mmCIF file of C-alpha atoms (C1' of nucleotides) in Angstrom:
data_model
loop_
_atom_site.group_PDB
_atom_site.id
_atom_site.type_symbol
_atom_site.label_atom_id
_atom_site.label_comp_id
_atom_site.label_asym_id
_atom_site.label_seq_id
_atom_site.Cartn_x
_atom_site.Cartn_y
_atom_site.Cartn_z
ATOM 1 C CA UNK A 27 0.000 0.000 0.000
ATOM 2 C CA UNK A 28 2.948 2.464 0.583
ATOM 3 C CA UNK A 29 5.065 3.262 -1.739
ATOM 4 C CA UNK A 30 8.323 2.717 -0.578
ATOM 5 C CA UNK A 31 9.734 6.082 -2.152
ATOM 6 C CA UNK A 32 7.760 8.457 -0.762
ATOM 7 C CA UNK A 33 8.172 6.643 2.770
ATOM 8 C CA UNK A 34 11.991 7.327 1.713
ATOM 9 C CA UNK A 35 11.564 11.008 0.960
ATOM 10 C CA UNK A 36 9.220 11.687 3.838
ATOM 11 C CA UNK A 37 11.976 9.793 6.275
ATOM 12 C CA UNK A 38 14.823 12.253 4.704
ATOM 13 C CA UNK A 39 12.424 15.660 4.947
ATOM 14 C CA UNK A 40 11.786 13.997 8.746
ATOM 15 C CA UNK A 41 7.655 13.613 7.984
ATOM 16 C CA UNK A 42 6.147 11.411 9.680
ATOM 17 C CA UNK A 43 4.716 8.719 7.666
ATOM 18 C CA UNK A 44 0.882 8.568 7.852
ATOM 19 C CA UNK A 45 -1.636 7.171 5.232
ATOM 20 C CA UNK A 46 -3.184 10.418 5.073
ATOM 21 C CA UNK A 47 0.130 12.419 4.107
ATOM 22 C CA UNK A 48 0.996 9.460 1.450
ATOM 23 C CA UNK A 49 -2.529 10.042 -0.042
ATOM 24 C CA UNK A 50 -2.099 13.343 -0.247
ATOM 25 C CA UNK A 51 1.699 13.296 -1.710
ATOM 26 C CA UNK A 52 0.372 10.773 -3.937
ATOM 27 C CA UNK A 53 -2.681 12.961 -5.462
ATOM 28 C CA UNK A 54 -0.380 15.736 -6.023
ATOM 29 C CA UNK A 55 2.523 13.642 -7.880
ATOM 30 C CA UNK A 56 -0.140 12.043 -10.206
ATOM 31 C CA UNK A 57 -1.690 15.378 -11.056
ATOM 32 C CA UNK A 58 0.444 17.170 -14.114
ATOM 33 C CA UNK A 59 -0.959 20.588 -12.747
ATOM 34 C CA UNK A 60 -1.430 22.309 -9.627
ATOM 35 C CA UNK A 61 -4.814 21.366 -8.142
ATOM 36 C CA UNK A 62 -6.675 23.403 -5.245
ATOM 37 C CA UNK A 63 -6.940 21.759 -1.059
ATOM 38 C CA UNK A 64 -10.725 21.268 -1.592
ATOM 39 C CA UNK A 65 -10.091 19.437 -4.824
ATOM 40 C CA UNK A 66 -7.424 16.777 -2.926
ATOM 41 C CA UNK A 67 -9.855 16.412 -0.337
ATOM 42 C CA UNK A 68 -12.525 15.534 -2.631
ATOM 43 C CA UNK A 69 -10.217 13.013 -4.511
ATOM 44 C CA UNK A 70 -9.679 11.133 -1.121
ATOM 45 C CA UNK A 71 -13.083 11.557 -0.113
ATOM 46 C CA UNK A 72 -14.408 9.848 -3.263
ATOM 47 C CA UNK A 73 -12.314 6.916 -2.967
ATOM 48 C CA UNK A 74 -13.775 4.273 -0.465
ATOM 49 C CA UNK A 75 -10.847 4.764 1.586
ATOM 50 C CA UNK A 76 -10.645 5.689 5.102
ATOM 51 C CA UNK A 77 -11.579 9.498 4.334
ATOM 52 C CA UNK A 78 -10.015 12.853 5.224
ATOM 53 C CA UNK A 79 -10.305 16.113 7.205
ATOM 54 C CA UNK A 80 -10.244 18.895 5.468
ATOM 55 C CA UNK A 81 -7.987 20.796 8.156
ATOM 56 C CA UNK A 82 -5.981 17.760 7.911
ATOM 57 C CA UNK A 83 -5.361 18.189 4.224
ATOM 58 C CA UNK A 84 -4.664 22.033 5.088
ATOM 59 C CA UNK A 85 -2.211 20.528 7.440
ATOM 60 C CA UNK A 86 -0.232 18.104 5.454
ATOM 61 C CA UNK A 87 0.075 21.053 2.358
ATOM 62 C CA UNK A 88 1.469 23.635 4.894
ATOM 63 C CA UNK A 89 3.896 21.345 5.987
ATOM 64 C CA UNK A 90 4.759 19.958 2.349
ATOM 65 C CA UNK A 91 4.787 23.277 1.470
ATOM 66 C CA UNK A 92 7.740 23.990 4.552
ATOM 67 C CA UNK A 93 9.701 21.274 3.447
ATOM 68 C CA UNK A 94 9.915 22.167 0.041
ATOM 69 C CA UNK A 95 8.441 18.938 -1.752
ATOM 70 C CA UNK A 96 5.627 21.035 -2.906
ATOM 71 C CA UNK A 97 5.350 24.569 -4.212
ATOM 72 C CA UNK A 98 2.462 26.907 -3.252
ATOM 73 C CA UNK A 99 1.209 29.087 -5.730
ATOM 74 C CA UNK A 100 0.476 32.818 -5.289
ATOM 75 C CA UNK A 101 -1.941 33.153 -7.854
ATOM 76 C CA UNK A 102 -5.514 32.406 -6.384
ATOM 77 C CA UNK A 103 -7.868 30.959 -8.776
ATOM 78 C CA UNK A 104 -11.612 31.679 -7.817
ATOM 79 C CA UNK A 105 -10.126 32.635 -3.984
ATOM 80 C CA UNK A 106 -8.260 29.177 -3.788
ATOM 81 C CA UNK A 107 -4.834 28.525 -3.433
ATOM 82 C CA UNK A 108 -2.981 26.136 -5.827
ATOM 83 C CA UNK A 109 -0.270 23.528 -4.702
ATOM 84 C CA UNK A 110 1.848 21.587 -6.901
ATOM 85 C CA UNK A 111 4.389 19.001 -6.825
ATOM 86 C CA UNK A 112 8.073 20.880 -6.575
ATOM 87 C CA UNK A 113 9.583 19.701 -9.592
ATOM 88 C CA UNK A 114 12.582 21.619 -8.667
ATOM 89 C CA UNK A 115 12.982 23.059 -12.003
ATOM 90 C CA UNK A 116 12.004 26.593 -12.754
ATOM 91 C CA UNK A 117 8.699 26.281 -14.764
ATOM 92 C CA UNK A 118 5.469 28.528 -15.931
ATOM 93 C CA UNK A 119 2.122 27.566 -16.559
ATOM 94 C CA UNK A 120 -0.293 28.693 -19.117
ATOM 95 C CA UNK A 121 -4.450 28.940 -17.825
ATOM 96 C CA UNK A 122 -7.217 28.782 -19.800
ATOM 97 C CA UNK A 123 -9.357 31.766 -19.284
ATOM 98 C CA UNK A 124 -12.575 29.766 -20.508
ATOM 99 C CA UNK A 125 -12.114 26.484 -18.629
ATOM 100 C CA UNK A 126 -8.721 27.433 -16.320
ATOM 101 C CA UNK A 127 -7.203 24.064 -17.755
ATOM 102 C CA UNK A 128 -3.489 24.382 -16.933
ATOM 103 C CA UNK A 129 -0.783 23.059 -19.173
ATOM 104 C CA UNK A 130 2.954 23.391 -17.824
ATOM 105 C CA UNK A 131 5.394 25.652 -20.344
ATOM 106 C CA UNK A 132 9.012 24.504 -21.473
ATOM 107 C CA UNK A 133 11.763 26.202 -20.448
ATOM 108 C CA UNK A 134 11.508 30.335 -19.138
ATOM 109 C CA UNK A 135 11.718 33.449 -21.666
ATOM 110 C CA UNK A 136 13.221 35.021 -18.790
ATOM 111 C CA UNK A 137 16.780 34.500 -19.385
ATOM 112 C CA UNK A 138 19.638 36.745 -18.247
ATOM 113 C CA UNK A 139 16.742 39.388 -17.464
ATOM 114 C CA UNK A 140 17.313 39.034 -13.959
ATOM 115 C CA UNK A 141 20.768 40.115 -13.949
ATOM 116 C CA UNK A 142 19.589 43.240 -16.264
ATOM 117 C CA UNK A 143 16.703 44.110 -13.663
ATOM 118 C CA UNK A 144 19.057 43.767 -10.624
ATOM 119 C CA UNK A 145 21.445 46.381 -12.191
ATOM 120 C CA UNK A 146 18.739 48.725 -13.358
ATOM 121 C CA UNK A 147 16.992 48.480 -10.085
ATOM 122 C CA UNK A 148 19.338 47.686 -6.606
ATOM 123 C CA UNK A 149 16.923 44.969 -6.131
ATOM 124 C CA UNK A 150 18.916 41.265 -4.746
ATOM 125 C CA UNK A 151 16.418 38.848 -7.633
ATOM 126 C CA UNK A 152 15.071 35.888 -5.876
ATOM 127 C CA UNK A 153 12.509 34.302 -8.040
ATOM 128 C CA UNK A 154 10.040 35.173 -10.685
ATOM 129 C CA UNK A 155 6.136 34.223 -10.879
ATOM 130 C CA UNK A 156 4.826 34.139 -14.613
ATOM 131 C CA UNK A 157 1.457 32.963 -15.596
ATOM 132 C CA UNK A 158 0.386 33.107 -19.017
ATOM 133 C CA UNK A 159 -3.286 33.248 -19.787
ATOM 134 C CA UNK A 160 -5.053 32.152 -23.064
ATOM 135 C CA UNK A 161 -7.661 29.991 -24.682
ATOM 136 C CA UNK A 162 -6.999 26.119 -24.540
ATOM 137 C CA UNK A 163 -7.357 24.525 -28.498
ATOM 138 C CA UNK A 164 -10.639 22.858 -27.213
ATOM 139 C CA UNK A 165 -12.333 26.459 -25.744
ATOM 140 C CA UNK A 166 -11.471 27.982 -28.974
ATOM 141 C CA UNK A 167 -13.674 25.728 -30.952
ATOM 142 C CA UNK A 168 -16.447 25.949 -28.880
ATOM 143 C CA UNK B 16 -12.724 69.464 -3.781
ATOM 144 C CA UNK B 17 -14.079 67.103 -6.723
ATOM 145 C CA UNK B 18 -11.311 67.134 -9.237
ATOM 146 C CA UNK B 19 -12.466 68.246 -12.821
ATOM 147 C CA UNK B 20 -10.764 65.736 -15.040
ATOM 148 C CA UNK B 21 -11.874 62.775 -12.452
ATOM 149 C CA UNK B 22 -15.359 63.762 -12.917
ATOM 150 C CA UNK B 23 -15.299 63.372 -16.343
ATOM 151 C CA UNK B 24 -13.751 60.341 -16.547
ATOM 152 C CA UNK B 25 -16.509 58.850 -14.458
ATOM 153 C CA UNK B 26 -18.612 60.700 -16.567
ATOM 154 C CA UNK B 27 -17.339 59.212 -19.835
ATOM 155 C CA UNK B 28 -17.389 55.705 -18.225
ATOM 156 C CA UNK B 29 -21.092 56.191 -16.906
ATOM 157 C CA UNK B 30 -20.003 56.206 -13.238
ATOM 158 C CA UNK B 31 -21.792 58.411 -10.811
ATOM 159 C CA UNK B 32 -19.513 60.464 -9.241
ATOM 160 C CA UNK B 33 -20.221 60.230 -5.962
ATOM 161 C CA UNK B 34 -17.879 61.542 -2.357
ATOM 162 C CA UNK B 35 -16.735 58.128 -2.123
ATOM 163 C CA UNK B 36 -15.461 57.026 -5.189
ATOM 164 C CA UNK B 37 -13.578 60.433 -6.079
ATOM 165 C CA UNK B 38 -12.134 59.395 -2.721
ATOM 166 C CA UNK B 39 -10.983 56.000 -3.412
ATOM 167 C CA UNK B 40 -9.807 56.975 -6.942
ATOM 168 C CA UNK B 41 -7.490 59.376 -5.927
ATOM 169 C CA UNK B 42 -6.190 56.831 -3.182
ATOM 170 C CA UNK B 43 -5.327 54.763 -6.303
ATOM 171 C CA UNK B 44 -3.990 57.206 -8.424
ATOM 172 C CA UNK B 45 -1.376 58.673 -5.796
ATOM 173 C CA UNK B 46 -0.065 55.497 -5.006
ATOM 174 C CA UNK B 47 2.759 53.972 -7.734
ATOM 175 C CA UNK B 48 2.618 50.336 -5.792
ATOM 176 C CA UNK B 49 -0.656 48.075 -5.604
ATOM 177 C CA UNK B 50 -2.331 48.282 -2.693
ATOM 178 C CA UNK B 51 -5.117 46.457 -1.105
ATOM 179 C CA UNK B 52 -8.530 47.001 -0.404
ATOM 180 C CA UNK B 53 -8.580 47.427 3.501
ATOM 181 C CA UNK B 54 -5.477 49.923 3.026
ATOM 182 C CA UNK B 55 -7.357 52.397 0.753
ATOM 183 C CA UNK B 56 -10.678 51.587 3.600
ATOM 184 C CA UNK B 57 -7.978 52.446 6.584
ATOM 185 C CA UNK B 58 -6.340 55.641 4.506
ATOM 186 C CA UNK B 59 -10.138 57.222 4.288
ATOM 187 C CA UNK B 60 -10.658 56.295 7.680
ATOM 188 C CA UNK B 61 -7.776 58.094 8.889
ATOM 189 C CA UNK B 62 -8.684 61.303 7.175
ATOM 190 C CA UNK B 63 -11.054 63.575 9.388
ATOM 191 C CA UNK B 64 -13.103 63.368 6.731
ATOM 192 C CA UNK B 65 -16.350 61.559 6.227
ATOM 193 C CA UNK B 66 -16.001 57.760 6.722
ATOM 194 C CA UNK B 67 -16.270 55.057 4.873
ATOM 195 C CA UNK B 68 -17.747 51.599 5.272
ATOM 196 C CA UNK B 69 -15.574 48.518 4.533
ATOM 197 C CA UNK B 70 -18.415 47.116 1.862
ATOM 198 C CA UNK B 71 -18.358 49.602 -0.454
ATOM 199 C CA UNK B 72 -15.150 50.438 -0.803
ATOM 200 C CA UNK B 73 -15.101 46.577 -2.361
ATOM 201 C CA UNK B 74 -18.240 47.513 -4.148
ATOM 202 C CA UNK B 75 -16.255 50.714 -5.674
ATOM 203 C CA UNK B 76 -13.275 48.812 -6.847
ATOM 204 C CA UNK B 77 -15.568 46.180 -8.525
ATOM 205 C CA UNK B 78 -16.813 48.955 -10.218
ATOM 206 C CA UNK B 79 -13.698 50.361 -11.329
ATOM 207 C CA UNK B 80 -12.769 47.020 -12.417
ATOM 208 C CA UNK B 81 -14.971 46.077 -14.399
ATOM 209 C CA UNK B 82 -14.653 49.587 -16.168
ATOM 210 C CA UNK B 83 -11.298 48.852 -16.675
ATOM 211 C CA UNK B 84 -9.729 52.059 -14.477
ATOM 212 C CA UNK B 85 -8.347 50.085 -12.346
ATOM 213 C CA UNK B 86 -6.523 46.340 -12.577
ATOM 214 C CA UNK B 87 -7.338 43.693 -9.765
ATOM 215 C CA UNK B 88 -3.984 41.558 -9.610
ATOM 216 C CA UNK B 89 -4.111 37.924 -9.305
ATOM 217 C CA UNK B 90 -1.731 37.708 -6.647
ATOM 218 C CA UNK B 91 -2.547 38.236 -3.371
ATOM 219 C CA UNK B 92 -1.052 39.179 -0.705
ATOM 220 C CA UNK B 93 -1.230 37.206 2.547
ATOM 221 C CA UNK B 94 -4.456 36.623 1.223
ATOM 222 C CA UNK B 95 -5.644 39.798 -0.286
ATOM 223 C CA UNK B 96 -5.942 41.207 -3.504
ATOM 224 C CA UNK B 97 -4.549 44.041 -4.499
ATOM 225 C CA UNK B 98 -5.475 46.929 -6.877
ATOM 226 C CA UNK B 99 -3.888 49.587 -8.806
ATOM 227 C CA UNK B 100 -4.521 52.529 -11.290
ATOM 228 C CA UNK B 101 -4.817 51.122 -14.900
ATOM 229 C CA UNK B 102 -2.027 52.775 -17.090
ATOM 230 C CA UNK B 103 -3.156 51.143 -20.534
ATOM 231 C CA UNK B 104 0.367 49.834 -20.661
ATOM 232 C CA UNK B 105 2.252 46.689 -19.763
ATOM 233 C CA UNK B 106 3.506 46.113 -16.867
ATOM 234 C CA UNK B 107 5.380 44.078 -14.447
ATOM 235 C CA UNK B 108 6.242 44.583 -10.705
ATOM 236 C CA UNK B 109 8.777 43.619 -9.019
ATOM 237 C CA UNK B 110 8.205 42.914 -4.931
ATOM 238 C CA UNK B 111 10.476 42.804 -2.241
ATOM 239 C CA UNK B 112 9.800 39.795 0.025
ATOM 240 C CA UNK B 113 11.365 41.350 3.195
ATOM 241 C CA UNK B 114 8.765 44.840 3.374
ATOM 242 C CA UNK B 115 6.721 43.863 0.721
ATOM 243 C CA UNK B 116 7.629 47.309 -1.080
ATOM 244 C CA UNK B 117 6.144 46.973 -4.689
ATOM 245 C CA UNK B 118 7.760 48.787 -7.634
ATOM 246 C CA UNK B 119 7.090 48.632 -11.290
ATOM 247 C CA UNK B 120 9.422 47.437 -14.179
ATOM 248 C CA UNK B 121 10.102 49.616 -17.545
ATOM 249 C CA UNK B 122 9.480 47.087 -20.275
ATOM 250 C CA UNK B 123 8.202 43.441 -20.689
ATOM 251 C CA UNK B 124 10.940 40.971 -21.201
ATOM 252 C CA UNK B 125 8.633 38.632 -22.621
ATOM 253 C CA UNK B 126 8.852 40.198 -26.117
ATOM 254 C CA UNK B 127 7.700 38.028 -28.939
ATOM 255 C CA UNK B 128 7.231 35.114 -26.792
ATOM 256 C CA UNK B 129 4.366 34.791 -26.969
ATOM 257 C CA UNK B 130 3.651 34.258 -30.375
ATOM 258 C CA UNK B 131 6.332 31.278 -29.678
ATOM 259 C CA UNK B 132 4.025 29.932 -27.579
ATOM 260 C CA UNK B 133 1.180 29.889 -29.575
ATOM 261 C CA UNK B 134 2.925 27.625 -32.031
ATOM 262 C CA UNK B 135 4.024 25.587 -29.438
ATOM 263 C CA UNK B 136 0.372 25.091 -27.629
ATOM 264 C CA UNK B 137 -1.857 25.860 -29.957
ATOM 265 C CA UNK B 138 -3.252 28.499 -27.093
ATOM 266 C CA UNK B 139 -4.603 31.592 -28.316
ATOM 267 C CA UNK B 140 -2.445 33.769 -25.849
ATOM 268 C CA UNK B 141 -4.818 36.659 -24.061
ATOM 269 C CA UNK B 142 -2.090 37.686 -21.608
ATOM 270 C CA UNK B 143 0.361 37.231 -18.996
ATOM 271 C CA UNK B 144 1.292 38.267 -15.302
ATOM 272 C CA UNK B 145 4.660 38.383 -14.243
ATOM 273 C CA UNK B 146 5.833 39.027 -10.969
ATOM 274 C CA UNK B 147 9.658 39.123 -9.657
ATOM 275 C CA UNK B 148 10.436 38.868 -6.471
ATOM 276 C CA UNK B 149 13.821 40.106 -4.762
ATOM 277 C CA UNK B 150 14.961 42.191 -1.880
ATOM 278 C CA UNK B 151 15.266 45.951 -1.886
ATOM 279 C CA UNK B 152 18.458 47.988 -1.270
ATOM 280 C CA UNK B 153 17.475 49.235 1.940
ATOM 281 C CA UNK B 154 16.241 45.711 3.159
ATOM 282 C CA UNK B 155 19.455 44.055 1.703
ATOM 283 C CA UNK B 156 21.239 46.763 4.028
ATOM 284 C CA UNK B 157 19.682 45.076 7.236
ATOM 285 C "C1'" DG C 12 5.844 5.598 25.777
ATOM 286 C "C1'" DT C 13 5.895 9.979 23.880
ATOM 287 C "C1'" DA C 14 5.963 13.228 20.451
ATOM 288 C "C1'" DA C 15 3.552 14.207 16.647
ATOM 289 C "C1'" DC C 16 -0.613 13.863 13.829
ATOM 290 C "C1'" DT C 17 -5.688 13.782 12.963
ATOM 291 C "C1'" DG C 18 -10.644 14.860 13.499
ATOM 292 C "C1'" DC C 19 -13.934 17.864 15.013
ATOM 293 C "C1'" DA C 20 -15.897 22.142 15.914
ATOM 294 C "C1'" DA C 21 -15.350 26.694 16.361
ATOM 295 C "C1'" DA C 22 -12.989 30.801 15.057
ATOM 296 C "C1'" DC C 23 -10.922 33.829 11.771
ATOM 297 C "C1'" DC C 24 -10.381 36.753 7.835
ATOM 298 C "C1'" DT C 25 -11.468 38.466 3.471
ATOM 299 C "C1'" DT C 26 -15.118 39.217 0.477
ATOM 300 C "C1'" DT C 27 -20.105 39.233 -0.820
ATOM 301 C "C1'" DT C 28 -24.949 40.247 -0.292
ATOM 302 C "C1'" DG C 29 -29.852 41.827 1.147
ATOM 303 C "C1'" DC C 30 -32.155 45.573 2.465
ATOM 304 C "C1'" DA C 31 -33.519 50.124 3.999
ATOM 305 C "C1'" DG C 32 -32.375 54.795 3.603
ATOM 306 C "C1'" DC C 33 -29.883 58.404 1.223
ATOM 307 C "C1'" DT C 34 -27.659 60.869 -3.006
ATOM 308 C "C1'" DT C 35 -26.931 62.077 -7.601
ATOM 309 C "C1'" DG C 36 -28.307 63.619 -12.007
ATOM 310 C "C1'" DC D 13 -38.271 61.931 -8.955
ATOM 311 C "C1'" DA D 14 -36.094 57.669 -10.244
ATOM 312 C "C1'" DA D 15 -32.133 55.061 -10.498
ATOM 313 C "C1'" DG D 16 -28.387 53.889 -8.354
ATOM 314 C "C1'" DC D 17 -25.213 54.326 -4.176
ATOM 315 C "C1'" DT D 18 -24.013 53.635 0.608
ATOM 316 C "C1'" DG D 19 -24.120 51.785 5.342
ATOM 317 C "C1'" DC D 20 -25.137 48.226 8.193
ATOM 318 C "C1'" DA D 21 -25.418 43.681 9.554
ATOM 319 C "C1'" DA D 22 -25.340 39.208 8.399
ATOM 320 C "C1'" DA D 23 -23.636 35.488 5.524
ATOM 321 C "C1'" DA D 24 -20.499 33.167 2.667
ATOM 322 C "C1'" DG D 25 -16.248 30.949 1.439
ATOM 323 C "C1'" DG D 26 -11.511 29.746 2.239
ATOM 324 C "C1'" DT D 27 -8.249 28.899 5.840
ATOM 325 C "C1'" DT D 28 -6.582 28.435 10.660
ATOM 326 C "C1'" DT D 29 -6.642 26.870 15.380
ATOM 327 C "C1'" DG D 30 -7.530 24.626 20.157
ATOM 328 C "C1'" DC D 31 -8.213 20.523 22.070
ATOM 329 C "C1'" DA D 32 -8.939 15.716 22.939
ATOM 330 C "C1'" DG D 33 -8.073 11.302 21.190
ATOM 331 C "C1'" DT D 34 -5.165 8.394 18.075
ATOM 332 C "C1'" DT D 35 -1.024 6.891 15.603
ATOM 333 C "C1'" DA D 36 3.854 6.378 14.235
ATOM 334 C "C1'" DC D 37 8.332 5.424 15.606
#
DNA sequence: GTAACTGCAAACCTTTTGCAGCTTG
DNA sequence: CAAGCTGCAAAAGGTTTGCAGTTAC
């Protein structure tokens, strides 16, 4: 039932290893973009399994979210926070406007423009956020 | 104490001009960083002058929002939203993470890529958010 | 066994809404 | 005067928290 991977990376980022957290970790890794707390909870909830607290799954992302294995996203879609898995490799997303389907982007158009902006501005550059919004191929038929 | 040219611009975008929205409107356009909604509710409450309730100073910005004057950013801010004068141009900010001091960027590095990524997704590209984050000179100072 | 986690219920915080009374054009 | 705002209070929606009981190590 656990996969003996996760129960490695939780040991190494000292999480305890419950069936809730796993289920959670798990939800996230299979999803290929970031999903919202209510939506995990629902996933788990759905499933015959032993089911979930909500403040539990707020729980578990905060602290997934501390250790780095997930990345919290500051763009709020309808009021709700996003949390993905932390690939650990700078990436952007692009959201449908119509039916906020979100597809991951290769690589960054950002560049060397951090180095620029740091010179122009004083400013120490510590990350970037960059969301790109459009209309999915399937919205644009419609 | 109504400014002319803010009268008519509520005028042209059938807005009634009314105490509190000439208020809130110049809030927004003195200020060159974002701010959010309880600030602008907590800047009119500090002035001697006539108070303002919490509600419609939401109900003003949706206003302005919809009417375009004004942009409603995506991110929020421990939670909030944040608003800020519409300049009709492109723009990115960049935010330091120590004071949360917000200033805006000349240019948009993203250039043409955009069209780039229309080939690449098939997404009809509406438009895109960026937001850098870094540390300011004073805070790097500390 | 003990420290840490979960469930539950209540609280919290931002934002929205219904309604009565007031203002603007 | 009529349409549309505002204030107030209450509700809604997402998130957090205190506490008692349970689980992992």
């Amino acid at each position: 039932m656990y996969t003996e991977d996760v129960k490695q990376l939780f040991k190494s980022n000292n999480i305890k290893n419950t069936q809730q957290r796993h289920m959670v970790y798990s939800i996230l890794k299979s999803k290929k973009q970031p999903i919202t707390t209510e939506e995990i909870y629902k996933i788990i909830s759905g499933k015959l399994e032993k089911p979930i607290n909500l403040s539990t799954v707020y729980r578990i992302l905060e602290v997934f979210t501390e250790k780095e294995l997930i990345l919290k996203s500051q763009i709020h879609i309808n009021g709700k926070a996003l949390y993905e898995i932390n690939h650990r490799e700078h990436r952007h997303h692009l959201i449908c406007i119509k039916c906020n389907k979100i597809i991951p982007i290769k690589g960054c158009p950002l560049g060397e423009y951090e180095q620029i902006l740091e010179k122009q501005t004083g400013y120490k550059i510590i990350e970037h956020n960059l969301e790109i919004k459009g209309i999915c191929p399937k919205c644009q038929k419609r």
